[in-house]
PDB file of C-alpha atoms in Angstrom:
ATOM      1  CA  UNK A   1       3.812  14.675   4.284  1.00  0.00           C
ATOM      2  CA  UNK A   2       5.117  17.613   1.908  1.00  0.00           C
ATOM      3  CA  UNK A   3       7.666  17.481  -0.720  1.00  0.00           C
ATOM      4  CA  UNK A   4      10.606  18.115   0.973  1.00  0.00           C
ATOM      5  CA  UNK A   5      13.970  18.177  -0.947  1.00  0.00           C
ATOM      6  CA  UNK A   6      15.584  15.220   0.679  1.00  0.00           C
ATOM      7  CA  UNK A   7      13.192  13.357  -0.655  1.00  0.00           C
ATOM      8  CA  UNK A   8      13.866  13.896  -3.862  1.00  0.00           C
ATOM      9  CA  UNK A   9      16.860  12.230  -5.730  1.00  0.00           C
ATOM     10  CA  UNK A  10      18.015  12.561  -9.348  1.00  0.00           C
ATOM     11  CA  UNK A  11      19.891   9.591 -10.925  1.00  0.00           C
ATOM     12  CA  UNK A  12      21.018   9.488 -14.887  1.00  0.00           C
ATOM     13  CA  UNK A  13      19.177   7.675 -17.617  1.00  0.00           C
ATOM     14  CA  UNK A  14      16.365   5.703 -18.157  1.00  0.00           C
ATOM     15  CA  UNK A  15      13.441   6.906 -15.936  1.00  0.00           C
ATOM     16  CA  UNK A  16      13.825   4.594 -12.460  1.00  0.00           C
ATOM     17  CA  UNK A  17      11.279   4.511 -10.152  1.00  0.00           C
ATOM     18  CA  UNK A  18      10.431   1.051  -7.559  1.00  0.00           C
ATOM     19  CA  UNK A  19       6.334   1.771  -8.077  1.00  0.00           C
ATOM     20  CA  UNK A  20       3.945   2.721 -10.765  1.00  0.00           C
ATOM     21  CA  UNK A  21       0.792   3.965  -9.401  1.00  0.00           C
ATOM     22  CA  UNK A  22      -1.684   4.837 -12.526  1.00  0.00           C
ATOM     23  CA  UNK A  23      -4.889   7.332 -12.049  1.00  0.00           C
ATOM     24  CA  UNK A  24      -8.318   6.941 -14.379  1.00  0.00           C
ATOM     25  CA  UNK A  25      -6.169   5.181 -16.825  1.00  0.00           C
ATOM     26  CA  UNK A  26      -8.028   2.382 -17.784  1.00  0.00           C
ATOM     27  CA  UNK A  27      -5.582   0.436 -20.352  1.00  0.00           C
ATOM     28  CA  UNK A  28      -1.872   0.263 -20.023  1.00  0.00           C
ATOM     29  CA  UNK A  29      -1.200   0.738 -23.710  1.00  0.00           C
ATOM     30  CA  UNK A  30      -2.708   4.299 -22.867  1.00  0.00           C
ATOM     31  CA  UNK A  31       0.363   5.144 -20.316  1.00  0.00           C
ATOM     32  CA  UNK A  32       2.758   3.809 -23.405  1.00  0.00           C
ATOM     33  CA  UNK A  33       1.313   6.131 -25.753  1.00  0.00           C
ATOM     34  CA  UNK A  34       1.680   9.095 -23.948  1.00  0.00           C
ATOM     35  CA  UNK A  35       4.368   8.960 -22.191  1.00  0.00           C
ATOM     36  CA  UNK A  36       6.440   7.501 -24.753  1.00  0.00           C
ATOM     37  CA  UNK A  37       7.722   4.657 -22.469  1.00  0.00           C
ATOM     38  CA  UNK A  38       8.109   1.175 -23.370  1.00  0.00           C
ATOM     39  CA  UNK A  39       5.402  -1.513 -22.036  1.00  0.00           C
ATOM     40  CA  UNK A  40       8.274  -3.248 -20.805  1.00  0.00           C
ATOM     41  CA  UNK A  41       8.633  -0.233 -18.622  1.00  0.00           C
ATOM     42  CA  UNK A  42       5.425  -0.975 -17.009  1.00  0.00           C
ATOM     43  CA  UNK A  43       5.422  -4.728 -16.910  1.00  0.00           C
ATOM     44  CA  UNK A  44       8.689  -5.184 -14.766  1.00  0.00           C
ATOM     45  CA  UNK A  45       7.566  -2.725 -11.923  1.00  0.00           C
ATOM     46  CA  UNK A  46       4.991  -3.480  -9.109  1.00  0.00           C
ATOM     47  CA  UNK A  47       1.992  -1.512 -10.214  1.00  0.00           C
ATOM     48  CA  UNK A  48      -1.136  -0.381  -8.481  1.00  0.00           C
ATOM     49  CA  UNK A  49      -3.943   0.558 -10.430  1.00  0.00           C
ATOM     50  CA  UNK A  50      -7.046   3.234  -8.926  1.00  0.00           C
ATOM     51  CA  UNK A  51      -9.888   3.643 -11.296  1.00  0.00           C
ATOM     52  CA  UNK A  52     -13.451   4.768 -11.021  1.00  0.00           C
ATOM     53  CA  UNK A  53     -14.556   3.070 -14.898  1.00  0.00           C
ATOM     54  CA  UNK A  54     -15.951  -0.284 -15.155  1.00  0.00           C
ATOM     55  CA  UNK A  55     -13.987  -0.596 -18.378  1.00  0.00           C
ATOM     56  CA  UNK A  56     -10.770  -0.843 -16.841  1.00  0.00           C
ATOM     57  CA  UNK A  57      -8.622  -3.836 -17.820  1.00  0.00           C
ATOM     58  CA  UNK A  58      -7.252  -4.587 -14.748  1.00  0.00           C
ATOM     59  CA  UNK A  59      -3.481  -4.526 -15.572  1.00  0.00           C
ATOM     60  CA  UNK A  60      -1.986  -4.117 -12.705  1.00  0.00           C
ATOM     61  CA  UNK A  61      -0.592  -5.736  -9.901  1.00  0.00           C
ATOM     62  CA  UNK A  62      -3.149  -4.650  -7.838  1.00  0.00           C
ATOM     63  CA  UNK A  63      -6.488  -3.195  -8.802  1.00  0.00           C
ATOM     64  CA  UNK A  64      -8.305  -0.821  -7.144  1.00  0.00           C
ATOM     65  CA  UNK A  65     -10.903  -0.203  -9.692  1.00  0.00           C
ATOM     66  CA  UNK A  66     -14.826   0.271  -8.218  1.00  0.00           C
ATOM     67  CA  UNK A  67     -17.026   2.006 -10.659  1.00  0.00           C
ATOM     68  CA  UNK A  68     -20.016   3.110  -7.902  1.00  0.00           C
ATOM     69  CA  UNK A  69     -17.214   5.331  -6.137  1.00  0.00           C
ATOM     70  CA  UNK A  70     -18.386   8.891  -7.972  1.00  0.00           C
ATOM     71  CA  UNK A  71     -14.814  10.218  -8.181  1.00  0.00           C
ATOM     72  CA  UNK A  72     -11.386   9.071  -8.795  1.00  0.00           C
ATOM     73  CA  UNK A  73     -10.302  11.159  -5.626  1.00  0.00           C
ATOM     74  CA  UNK A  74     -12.534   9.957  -3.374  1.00  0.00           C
ATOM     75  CA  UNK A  75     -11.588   6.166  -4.485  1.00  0.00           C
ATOM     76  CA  UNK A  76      -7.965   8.070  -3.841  1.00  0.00           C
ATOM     77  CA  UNK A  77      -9.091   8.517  -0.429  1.00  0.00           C
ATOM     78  CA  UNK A  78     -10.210   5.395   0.738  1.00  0.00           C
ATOM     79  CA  UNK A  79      -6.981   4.088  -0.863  1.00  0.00           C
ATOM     80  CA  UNK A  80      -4.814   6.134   1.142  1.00  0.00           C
ATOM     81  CA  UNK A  81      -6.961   5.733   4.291  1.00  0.00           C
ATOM     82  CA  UNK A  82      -6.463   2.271   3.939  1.00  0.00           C
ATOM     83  CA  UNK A  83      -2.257   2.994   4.344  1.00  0.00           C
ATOM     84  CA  UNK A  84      -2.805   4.250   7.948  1.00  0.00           C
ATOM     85  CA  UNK A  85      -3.854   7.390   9.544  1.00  0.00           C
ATOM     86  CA  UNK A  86      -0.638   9.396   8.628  1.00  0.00           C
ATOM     87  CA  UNK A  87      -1.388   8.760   5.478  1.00  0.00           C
ATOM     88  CA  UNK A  88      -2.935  12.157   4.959  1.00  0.00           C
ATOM     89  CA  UNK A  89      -1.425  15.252   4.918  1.00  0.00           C
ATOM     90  CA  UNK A  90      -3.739  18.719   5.523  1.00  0.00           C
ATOM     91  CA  UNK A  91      -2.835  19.833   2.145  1.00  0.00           C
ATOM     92  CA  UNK A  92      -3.259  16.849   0.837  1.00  0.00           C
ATOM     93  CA  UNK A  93      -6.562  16.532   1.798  1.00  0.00           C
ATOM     94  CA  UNK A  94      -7.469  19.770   0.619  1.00  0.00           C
ATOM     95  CA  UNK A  95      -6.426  18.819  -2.930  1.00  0.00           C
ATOM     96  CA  UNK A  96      -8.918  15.434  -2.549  1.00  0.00           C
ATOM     97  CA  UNK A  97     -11.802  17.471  -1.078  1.00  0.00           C
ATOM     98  CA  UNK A  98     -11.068  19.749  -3.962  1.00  0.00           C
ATOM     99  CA  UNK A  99     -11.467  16.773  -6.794  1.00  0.00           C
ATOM    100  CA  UNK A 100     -14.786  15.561  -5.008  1.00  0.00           C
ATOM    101  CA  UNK A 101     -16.347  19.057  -5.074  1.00  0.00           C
ATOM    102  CA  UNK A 102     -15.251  19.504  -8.943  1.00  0.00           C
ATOM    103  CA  UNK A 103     -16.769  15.856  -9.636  1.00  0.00           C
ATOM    104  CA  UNK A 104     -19.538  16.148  -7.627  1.00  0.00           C
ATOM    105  CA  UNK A 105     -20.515  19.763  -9.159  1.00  0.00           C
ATOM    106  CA  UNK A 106     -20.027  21.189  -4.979  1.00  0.00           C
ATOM    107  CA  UNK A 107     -22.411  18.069  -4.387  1.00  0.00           C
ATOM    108  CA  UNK A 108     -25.188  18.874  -6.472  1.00  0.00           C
ATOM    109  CA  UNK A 109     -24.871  15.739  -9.151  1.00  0.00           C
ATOM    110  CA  UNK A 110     -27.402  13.157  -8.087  1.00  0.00           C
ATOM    111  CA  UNK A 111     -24.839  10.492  -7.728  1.00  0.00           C
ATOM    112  CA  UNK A 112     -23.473  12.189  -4.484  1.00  0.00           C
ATOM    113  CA  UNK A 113     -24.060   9.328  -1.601  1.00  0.00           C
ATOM    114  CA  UNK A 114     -23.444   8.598   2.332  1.00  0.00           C
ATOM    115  CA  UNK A 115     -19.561   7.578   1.188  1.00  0.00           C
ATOM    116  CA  UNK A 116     -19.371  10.261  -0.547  1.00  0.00           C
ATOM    117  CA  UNK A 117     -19.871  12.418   2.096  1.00  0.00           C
ATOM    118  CA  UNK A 118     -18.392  10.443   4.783  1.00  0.00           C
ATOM    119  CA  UNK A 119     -15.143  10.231   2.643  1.00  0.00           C
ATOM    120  CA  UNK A 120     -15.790  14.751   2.761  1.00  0.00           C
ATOM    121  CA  UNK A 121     -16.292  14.412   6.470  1.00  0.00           C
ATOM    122  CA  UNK A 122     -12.891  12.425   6.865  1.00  0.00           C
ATOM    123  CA  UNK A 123     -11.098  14.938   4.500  1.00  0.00           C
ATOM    124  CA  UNK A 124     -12.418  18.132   6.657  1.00  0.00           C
ATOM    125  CA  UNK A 125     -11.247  16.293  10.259  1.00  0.00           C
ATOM    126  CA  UNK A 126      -7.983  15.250   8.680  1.00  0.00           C
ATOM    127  CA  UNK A 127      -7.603  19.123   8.315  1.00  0.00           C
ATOM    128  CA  UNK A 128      -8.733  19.909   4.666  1.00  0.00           C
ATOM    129  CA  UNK A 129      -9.035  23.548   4.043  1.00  0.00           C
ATOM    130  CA  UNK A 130     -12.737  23.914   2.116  1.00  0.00           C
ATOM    131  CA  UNK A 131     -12.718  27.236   1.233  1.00  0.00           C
ATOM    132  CA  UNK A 132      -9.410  26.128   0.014  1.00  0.00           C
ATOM    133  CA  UNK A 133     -10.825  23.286  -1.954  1.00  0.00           C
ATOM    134  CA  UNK A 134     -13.776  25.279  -3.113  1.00  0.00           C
ATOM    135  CA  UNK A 135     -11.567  27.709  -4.655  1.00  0.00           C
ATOM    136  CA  UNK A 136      -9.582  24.955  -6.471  1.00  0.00           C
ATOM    137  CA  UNK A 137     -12.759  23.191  -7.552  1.00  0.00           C
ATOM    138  CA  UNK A 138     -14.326  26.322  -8.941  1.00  0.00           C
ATOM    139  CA  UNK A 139     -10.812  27.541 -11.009  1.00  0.00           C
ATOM    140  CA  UNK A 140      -9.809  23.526 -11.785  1.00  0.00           C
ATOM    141  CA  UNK A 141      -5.931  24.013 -13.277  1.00  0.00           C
ATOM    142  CA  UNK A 142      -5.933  23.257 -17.000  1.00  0.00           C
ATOM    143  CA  UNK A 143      -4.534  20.083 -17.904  1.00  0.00           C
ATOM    144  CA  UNK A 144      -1.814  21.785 -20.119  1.00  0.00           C
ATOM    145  CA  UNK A 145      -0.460  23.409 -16.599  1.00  0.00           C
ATOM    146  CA  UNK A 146      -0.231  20.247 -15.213  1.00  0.00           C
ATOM    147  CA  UNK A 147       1.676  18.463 -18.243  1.00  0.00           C
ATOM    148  CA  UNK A 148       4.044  21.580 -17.980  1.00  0.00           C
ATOM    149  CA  UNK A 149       4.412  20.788 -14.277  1.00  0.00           C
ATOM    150  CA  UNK A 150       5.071  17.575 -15.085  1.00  0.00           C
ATOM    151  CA  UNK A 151       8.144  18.292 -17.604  1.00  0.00           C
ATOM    152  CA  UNK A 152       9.504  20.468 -14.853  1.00  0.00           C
ATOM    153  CA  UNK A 153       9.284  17.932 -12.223  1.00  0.00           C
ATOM    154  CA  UNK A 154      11.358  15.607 -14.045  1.00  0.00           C
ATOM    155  CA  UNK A 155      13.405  17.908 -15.481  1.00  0.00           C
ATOM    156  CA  UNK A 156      14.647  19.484 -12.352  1.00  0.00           C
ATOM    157  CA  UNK A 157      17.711  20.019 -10.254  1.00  0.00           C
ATOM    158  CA  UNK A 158      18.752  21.465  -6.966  1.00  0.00           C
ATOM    159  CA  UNK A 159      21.568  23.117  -6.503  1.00  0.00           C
ATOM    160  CA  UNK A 160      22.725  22.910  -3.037  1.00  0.00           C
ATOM    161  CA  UNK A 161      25.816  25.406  -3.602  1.00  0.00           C
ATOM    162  CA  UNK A 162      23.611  28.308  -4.233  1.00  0.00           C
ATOM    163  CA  UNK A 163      20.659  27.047  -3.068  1.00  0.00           C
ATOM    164  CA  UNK A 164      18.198  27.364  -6.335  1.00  0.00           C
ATOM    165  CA  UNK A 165      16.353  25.064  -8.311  1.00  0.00           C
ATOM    166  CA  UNK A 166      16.725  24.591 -11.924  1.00  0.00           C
ATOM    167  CA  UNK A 167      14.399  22.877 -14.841  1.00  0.00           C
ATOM    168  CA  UNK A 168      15.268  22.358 -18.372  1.00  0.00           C
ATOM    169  CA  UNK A 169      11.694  22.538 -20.052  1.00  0.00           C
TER     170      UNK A 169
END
């Protein structure tokens, strides 16, 4: 489903969240680092950990890591797929299909296979928008735009009086 504003909640200090899900990251002292959070942080949380590299320490409640799945969205996929069929959103879709074609080089690298492609088919029937995807896989968003993103995400508010949303950055 899409972000929809009741979903969201704000709540003041410490960062609170039921789940950790980690991405690529293949040792937990790497989330600490960066994010300037305490392992302890991690530790008392459920955490579920997707990774593509073989090097991954395996930290997490449960691991999801397989290093002959070519991308970390397509691993994404199959994780999702694996939460039921409503799982998957059109647009969220589109973003996976996007992150295969951008691994993949638009399926040219020689370590494109049958699940590969079957995971693309899935995407596409699920409603993924390709020339969508191909556009975002062609003009990939810097990483810097994302971190910025990020800041604003958690720096947000919604003001229901008038109706407009507001990030300290």
């Amino acid at each position: 489903l899409p972000l929809r504003q009741d979903f969201i909640t704000f709540r003041d200090g410490k960062t609170q969240c039921d789940l950790v899900i980690t991405l690529g990251v293949s040792e937990l002292n790497q989330l600490t680092t960066s994010t300037d959070t305490d392992l302890t942080f991690f530790e008392e949380r459920p955490l579920i950990n997707l990774d593509v590299q073989n090097e991954n320490a395996r930290y997490g409640s449960i691991n999801i890591v397989d290093s002959t799945t070519q991308s970390l969205s397509a691993l994404t996929y199959e994780f999702l797929i694996s939460l039921g069929e409503d799982a998957l959103h059109p647009s969220t879709a589109t973003k996976l299909l996007s992150g295969i074609m951008e691994r993949s080089n638009n399926f040219q690298d020689p370590l494109v296979n049958a699940t590969t492609m079957e995971a693309v088919a899935a995407l596409l029937h699920v409603g993924a928008n390709y020339k969508e995807a191909a556009s975002l896989a062609t003009h990939p968003t810097p990483l810097s735009l994302f971190q910025l993103i990020g800041r604003a995400s958690v720096r947000s508010k919604f003001d229901a009086t008038h109706q407009y949303l507001w990030s300290f950055l």
